[in-house]
PDB file of N, CA and C in Angstrom:
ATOM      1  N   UNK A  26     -66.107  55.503 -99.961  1.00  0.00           N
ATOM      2  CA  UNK A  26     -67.547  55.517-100.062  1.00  0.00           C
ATOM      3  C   UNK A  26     -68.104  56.423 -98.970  1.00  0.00           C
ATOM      4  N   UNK A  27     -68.860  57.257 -99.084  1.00  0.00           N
ATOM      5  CA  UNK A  27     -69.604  58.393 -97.847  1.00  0.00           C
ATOM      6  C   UNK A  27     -70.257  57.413 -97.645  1.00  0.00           C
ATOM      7  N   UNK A  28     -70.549  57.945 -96.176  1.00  0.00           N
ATOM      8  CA  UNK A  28     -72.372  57.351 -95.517  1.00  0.00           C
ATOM      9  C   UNK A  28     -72.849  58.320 -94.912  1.00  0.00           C
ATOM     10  N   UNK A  29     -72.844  59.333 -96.258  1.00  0.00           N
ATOM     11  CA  UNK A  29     -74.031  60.135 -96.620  1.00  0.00           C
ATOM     12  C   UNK A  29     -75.493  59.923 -96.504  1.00  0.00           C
ATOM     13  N   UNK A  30     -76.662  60.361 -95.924  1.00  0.00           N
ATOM     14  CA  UNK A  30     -77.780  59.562 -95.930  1.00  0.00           C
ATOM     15  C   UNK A  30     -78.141  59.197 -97.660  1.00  0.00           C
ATOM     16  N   UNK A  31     -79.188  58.347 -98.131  1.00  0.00           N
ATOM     17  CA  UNK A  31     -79.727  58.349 -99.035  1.00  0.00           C
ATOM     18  C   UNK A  31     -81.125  58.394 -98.834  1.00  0.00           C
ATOM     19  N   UNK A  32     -81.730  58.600 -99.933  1.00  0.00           N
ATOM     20  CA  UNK A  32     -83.346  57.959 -99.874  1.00  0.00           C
ATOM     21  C   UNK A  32     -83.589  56.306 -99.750  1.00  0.00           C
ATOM     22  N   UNK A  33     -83.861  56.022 -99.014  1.00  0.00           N
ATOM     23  CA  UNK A  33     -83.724  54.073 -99.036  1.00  0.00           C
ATOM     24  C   UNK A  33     -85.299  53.481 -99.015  1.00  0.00           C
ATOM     25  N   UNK A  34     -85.286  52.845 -99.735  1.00  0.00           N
ATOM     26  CA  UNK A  34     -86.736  51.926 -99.429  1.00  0.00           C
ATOM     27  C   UNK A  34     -86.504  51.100 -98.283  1.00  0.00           C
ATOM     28  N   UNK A  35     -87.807  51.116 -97.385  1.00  0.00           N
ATOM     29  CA  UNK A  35     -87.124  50.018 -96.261  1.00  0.00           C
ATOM     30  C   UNK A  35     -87.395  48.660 -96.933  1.00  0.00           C
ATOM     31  N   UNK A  36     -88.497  48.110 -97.775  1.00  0.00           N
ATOM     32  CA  UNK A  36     -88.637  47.109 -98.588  1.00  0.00           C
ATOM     33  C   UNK A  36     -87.451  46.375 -98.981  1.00  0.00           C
ATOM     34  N   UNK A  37     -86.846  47.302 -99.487  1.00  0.00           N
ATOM     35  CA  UNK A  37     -85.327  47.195-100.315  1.00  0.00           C
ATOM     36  C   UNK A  37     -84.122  46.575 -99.582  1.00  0.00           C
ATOM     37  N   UNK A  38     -84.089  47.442 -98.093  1.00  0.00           N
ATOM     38  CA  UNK A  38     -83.234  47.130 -97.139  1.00  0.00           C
ATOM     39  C   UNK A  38     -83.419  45.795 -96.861  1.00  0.00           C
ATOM     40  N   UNK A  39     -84.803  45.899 -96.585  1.00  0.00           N
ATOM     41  CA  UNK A  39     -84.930  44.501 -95.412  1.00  0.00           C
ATOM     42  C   UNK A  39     -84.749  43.222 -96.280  1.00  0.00           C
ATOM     43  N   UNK A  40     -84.746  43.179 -97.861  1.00  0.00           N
ATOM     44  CA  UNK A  40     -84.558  42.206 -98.548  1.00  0.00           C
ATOM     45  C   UNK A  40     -83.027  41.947 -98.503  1.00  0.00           C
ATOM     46  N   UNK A  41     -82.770  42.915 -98.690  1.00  0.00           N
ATOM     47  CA  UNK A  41     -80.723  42.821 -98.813  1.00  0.00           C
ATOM     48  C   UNK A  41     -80.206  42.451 -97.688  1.00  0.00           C
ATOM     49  N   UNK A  42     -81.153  42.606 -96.402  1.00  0.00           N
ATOM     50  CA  UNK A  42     -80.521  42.045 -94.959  1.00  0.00           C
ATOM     51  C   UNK A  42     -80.721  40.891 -94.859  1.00  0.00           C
ATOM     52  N   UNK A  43     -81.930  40.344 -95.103  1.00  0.00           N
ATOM     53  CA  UNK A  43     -82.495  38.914 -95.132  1.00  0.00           C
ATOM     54  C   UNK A  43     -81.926  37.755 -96.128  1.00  0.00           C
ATOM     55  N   UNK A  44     -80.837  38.525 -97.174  1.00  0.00           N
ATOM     56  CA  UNK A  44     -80.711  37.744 -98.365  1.00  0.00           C
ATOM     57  C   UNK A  44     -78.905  37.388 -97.703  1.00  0.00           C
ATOM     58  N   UNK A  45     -78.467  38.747 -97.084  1.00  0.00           N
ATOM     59  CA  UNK A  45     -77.188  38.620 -96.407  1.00  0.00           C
ATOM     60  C   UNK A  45     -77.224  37.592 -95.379  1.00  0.00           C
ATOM     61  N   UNK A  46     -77.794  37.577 -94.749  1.00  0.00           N
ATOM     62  CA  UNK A  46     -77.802  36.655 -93.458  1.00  0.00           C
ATOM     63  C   UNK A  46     -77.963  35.189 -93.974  1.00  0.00           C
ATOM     64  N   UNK A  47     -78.929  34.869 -94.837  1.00  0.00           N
ATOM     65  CA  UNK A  47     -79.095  33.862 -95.646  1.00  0.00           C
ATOM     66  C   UNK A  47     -80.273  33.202 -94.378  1.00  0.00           C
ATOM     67  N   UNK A  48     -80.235  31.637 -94.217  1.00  0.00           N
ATOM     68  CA  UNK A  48     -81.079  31.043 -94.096  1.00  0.00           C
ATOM     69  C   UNK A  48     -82.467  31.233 -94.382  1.00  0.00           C
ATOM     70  N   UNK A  49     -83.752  30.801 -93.674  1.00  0.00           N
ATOM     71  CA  UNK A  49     -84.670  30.638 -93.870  1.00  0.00           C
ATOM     72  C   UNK A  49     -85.436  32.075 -92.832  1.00  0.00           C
ATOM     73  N   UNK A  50     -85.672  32.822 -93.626  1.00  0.00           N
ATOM     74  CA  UNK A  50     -86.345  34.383 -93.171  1.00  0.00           C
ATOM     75  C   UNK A  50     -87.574  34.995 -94.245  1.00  0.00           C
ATOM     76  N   UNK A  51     -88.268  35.041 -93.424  1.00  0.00           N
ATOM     77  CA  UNK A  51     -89.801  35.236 -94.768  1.00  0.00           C
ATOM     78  C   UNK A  51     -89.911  37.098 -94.660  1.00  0.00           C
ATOM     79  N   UNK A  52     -89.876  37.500 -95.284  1.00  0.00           N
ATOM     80  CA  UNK A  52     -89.562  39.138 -95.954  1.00  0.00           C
ATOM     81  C   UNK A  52     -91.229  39.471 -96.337  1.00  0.00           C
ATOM     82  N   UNK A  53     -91.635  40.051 -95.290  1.00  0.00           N
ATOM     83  CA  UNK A  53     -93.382  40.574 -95.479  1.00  0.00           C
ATOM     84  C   UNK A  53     -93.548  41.699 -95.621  1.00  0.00           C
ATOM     85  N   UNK A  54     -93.876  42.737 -97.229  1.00  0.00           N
ATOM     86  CA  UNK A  54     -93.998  43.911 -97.033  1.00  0.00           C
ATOM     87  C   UNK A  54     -95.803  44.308 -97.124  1.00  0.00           C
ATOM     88  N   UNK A  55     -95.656  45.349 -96.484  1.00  0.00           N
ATOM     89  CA  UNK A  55     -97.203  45.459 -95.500  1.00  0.00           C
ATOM     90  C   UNK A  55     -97.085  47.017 -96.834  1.00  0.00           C
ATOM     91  N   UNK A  56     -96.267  47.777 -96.500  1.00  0.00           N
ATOM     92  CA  UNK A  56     -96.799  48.976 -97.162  1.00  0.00           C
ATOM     93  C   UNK A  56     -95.052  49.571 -96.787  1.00  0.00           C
ATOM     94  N   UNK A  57     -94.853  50.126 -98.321  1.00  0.00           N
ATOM     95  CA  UNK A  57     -93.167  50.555 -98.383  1.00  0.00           C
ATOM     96  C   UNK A  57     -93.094  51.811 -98.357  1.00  0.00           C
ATOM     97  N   UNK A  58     -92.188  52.420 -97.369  1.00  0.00           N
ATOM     98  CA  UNK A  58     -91.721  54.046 -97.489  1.00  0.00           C
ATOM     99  C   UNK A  58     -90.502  53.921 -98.039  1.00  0.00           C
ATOM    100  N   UNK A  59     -90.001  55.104 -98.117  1.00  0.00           N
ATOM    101  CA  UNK A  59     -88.383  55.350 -97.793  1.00  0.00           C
ATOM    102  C   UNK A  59     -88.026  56.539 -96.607  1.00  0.00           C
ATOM    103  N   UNK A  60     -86.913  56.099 -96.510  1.00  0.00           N
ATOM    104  CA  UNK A  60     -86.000  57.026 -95.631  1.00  0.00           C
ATOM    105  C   UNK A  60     -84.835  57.370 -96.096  1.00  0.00           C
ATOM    106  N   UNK A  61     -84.664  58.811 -95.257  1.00  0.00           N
ATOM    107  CA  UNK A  61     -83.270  59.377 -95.848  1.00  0.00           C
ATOM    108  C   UNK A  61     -82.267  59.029 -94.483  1.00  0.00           C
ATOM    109  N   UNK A  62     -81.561  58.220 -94.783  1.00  0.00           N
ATOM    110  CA  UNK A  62     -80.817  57.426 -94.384  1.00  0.00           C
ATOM    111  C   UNK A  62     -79.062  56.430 -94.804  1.00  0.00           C
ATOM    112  N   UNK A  63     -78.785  56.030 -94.328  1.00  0.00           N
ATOM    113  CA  UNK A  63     -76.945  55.610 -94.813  1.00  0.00           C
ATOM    114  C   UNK A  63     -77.646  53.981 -94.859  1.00  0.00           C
ATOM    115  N   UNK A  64     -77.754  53.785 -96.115  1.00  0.00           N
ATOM    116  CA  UNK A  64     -78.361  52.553 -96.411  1.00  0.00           C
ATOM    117  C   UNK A  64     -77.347  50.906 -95.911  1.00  0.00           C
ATOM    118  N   UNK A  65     -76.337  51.390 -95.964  1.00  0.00           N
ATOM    119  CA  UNK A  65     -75.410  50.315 -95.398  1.00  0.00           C
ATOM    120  C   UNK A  65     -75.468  50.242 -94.027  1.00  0.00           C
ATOM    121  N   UNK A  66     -75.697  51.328 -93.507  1.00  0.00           N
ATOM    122  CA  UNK A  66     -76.076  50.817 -91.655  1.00  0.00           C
ATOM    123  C   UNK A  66     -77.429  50.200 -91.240  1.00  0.00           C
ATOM    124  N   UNK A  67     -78.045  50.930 -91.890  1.00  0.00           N
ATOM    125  CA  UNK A  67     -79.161  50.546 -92.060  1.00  0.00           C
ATOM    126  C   UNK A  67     -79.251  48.947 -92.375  1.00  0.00           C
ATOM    127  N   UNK A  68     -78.846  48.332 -92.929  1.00  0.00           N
ATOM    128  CA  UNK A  68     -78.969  47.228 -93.996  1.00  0.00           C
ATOM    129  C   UNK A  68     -77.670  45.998 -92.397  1.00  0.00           C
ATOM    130  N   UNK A  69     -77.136  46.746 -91.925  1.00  0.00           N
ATOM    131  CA  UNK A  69     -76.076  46.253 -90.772  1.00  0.00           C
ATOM    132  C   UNK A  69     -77.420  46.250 -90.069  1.00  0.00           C
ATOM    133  N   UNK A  70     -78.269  46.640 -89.093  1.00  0.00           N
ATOM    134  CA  UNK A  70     -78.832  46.795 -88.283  1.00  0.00           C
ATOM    135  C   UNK A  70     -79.518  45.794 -88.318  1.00  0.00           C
ATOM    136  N   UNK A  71     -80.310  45.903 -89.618  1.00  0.00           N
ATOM    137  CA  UNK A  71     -81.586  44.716 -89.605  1.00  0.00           C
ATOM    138  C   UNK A  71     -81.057  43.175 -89.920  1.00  0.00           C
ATOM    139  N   UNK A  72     -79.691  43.538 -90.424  1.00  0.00           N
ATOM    140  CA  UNK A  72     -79.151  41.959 -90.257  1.00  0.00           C
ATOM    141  C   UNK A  72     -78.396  41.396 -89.085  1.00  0.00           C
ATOM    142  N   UNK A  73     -78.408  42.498 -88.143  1.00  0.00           N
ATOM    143  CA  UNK A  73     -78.030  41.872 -86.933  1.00  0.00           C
ATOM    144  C   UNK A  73     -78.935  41.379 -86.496  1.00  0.00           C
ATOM    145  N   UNK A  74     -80.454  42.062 -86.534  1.00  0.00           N
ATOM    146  CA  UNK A  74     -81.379  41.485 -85.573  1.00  0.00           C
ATOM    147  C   UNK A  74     -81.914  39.802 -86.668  1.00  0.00           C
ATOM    148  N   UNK A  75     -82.090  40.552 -87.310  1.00  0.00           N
ATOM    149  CA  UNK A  75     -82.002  38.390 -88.368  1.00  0.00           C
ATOM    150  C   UNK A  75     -80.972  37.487 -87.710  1.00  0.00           C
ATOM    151  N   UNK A  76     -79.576  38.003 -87.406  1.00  0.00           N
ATOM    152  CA  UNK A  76     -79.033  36.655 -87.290  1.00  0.00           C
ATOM    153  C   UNK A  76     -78.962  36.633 -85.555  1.00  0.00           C
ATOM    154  N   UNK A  77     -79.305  37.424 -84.824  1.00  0.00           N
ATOM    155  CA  UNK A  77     -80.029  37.285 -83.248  1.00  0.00           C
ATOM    156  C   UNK A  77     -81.238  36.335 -83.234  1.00  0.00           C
ATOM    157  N   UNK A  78     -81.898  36.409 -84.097  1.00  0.00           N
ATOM    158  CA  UNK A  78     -83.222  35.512 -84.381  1.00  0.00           C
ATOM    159  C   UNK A  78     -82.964  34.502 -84.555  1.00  0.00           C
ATOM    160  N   UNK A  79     -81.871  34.296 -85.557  1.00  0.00           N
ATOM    161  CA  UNK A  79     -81.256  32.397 -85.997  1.00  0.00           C
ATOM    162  C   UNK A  79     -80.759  31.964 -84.882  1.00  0.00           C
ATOM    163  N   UNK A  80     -79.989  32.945 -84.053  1.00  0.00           N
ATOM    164  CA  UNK A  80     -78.912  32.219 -83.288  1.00  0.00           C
ATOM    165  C   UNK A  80     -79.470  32.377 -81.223  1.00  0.00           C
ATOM    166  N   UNK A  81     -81.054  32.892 -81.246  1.00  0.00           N
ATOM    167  CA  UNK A  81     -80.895  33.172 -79.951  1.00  0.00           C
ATOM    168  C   UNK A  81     -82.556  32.636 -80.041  1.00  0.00           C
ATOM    169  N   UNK A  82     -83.249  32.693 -81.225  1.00  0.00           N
ATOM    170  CA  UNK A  82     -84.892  32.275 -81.140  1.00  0.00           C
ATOM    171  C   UNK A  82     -84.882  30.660 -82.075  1.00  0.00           C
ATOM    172  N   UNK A  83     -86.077  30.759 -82.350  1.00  0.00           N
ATOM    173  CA  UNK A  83     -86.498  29.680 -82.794  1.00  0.00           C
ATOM    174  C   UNK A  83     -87.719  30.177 -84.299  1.00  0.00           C
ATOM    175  N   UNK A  84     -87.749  29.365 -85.468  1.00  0.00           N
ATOM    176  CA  UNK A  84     -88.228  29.408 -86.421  1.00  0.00           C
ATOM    177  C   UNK A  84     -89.520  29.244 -86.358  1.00  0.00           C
ATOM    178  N   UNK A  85     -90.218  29.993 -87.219  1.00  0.00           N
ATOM    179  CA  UNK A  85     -89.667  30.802 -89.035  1.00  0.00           C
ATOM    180  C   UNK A  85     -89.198  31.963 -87.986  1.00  0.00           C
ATOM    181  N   UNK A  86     -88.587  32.734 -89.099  1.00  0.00           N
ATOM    182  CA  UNK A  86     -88.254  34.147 -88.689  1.00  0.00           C
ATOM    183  C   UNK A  86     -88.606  35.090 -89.572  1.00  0.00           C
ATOM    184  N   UNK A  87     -89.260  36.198 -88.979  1.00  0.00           N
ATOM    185  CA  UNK A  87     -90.143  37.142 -90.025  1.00  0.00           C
ATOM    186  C   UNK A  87     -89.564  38.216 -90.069  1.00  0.00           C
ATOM    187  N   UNK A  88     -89.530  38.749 -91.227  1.00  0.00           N
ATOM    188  CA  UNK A  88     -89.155  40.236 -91.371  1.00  0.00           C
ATOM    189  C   UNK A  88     -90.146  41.122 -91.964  1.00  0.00           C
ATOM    190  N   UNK A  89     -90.994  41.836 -90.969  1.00  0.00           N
ATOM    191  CA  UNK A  89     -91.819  42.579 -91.612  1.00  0.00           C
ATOM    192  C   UNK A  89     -91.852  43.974 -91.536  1.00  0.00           C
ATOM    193  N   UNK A  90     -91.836  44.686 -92.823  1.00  0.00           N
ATOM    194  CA  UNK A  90     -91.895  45.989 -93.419  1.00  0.00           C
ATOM    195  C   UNK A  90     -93.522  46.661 -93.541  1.00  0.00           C
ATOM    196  N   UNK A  91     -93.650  47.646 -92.668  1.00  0.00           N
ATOM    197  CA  UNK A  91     -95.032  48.146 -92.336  1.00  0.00           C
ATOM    198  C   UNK A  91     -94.743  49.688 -92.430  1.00  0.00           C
ATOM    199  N   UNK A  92     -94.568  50.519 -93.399  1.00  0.00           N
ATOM    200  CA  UNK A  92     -94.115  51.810 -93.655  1.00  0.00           C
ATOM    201  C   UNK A  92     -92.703  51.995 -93.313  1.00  0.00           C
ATOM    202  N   UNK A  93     -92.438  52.592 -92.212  1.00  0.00           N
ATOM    203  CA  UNK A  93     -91.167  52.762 -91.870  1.00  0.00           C
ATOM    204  C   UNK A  93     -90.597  52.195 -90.693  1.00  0.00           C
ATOM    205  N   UNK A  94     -91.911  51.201 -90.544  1.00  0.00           N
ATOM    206  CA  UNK A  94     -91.818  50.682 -89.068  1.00  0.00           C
ATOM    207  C   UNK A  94     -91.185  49.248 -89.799  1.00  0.00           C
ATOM    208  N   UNK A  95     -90.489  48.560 -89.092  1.00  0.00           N
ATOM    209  CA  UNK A  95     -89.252  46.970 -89.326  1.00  0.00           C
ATOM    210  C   UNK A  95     -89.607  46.387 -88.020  1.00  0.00           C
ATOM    211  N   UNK A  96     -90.398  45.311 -88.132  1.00  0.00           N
ATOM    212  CA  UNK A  96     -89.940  44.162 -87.147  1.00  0.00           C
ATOM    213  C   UNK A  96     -89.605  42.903 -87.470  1.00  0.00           C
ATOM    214  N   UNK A  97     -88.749  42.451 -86.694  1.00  0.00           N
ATOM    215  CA  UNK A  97     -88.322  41.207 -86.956  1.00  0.00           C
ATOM    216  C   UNK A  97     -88.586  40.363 -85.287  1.00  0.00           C
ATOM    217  N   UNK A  98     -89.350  39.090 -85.946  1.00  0.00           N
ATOM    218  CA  UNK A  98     -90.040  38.386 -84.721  1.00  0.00           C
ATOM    219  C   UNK A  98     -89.850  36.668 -85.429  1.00  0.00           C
ATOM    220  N   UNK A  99     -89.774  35.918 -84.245  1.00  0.00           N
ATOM    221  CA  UNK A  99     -89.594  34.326 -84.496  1.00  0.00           C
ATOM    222  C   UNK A  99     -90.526  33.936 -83.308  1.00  0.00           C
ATOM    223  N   UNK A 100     -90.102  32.322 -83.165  1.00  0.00           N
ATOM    224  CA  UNK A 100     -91.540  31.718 -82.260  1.00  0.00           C
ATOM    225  C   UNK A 100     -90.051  31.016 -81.280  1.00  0.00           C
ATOM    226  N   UNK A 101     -89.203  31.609 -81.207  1.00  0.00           N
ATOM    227  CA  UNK A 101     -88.559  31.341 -79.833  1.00  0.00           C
ATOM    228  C   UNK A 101     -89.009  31.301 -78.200  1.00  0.00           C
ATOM    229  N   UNK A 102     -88.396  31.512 -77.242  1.00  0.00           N
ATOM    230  CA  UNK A 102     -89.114  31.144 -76.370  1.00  0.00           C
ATOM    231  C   UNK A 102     -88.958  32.586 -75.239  1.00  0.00           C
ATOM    232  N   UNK A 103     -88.539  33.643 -76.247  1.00  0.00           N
ATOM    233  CA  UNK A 103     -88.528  35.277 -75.802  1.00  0.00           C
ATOM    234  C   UNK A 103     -87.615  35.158 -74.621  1.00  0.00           C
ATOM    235  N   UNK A 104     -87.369  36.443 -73.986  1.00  0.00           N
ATOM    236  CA  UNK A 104     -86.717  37.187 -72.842  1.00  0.00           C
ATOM    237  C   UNK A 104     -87.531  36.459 -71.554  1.00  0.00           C
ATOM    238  N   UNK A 105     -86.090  36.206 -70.798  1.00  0.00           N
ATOM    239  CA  UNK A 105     -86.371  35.663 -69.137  1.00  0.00           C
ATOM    240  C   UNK A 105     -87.574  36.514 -68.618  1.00  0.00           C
ATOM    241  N   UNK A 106     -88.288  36.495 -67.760  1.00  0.00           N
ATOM    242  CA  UNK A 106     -89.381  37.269 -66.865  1.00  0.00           C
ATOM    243  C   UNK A 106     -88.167  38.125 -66.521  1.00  0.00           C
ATOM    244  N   UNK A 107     -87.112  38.179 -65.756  1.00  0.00           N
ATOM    245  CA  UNK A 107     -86.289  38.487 -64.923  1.00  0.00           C
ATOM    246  C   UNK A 107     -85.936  39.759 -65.719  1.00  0.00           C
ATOM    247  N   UNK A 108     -85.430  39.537 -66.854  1.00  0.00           N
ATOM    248  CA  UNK A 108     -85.367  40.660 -67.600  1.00  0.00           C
ATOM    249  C   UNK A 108     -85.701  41.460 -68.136  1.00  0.00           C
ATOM    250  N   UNK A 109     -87.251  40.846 -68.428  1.00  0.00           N
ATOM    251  CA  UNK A 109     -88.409  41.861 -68.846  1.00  0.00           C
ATOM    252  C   UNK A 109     -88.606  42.774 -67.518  1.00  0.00           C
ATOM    253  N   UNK A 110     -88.923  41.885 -66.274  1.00  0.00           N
ATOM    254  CA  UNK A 110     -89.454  42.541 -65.222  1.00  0.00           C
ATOM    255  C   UNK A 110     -88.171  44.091 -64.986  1.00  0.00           C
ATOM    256  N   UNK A 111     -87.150  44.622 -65.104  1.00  0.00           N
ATOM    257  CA  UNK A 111     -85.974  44.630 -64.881  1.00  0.00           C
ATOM    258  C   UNK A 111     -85.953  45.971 -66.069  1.00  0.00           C
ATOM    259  N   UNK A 112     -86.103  45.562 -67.271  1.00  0.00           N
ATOM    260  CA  UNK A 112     -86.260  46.427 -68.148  1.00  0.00           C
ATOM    261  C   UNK A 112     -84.805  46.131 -69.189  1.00  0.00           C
ATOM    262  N   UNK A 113     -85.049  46.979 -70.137  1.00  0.00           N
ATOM    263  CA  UNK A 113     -83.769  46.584 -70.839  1.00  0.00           C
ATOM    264  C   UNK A 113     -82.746  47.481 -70.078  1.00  0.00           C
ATOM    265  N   UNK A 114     -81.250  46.881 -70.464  1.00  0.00           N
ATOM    266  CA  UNK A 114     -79.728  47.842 -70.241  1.00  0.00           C
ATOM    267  C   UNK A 114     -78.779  47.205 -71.168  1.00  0.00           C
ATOM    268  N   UNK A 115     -77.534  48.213 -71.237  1.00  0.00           N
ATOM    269  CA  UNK A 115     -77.007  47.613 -72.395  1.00  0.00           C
ATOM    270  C   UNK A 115     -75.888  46.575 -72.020  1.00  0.00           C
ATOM    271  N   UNK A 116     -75.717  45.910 -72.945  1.00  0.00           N
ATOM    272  CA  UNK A 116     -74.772  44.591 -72.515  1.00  0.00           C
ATOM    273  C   UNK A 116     -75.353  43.814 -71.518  1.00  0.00           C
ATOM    274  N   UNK A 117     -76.810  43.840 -71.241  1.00  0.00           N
ATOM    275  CA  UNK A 117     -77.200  42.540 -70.156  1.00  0.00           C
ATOM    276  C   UNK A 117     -77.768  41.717 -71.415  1.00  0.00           C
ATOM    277  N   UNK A 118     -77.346  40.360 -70.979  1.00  0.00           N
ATOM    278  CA  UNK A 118     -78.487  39.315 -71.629  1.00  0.00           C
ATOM    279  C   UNK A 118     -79.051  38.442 -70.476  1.00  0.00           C
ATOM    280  N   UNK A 119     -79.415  37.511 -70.868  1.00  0.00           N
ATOM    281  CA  UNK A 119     -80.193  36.481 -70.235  1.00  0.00           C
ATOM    282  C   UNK A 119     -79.619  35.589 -69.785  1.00  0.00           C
ATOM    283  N   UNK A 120     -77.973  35.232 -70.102  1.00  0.00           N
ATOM    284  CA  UNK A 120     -77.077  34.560 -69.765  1.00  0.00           C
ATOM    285  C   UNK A 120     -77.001  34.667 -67.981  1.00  0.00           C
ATOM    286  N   UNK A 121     -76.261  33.626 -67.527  1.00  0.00           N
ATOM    287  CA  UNK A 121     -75.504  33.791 -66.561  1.00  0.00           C
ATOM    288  C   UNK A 121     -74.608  34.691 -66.605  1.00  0.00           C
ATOM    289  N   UNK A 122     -74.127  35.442 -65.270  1.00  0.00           N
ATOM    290  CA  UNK A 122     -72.904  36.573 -65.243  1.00  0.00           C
ATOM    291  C   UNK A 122     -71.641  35.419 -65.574  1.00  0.00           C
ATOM    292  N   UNK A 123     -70.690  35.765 -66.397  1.00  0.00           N
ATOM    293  CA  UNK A 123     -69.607  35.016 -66.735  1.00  0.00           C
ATOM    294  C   UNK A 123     -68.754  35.239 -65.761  1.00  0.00           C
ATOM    295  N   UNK A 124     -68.354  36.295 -64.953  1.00  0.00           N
ATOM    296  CA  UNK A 124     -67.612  35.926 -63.629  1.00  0.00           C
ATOM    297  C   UNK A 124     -68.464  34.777 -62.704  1.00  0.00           C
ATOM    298  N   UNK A 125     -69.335  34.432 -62.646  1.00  0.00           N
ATOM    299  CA  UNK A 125     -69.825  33.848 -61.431  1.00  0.00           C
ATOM    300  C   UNK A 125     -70.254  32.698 -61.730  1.00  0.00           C
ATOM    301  N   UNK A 126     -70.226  32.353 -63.110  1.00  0.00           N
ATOM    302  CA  UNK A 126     -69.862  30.917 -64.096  1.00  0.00           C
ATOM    303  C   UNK A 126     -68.798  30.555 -63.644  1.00  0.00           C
ATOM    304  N   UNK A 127     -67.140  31.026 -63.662  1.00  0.00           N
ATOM    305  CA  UNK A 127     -66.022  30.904 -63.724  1.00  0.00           C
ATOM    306  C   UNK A 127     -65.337  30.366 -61.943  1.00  0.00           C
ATOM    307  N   UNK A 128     -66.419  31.019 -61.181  1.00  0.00           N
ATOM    308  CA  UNK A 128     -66.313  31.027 -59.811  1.00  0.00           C
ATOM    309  C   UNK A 128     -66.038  29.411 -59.080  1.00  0.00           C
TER     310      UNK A 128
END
């Protein structure tokens, strides 16, 4: 199979991510584009951030489609101050450092 870009509806995507992940995810389209894009990564992406939402926030969890813009937002209890203040980097979370757990 290529992952060639295609033309993709994001509408389209965000249903097939939300339907993959399964549980309880409300799919809001505001106004649908497409993109030329590899619809299977695409479709990986937004179901990672769905099941980050099940497994790190708190319910409902929304998936909303606003042209080409995708957010996905829940009523969890968001990012430490510490980390906002701090900014994002990759591989930090909000966790404790696991060496200094182990200590």
């Amino acid at each position: 199979m290529s992952s060639r870009p295609n033309v993709t509806p994001c509408a389209w995507a965000s249903r097939r991510a939300a339907a993959a992940v399964g549980g309880e995810v409300e799919v809001r389209i505001r106004e649908d584009e497409v993109v030329e894009t590899d619809p299977r990564r695409v479709e990986r992406i937004l179901a990672n951030l769905v099941t980050d939402t099940h497994r790190h926030g708190a319910p409902p969890v929304l998936l909303e489609v606003d042209g080409t813009a995708v957010r996905v937002s829940d009523h969890g209890p968001g990012f430490p101050d510490g980390l906002l203040a701090e900014g994002p980097r990759r591989f930090r979370t909000g966790a404790r450092d696991w060496a200094s757990a182990s200590a």
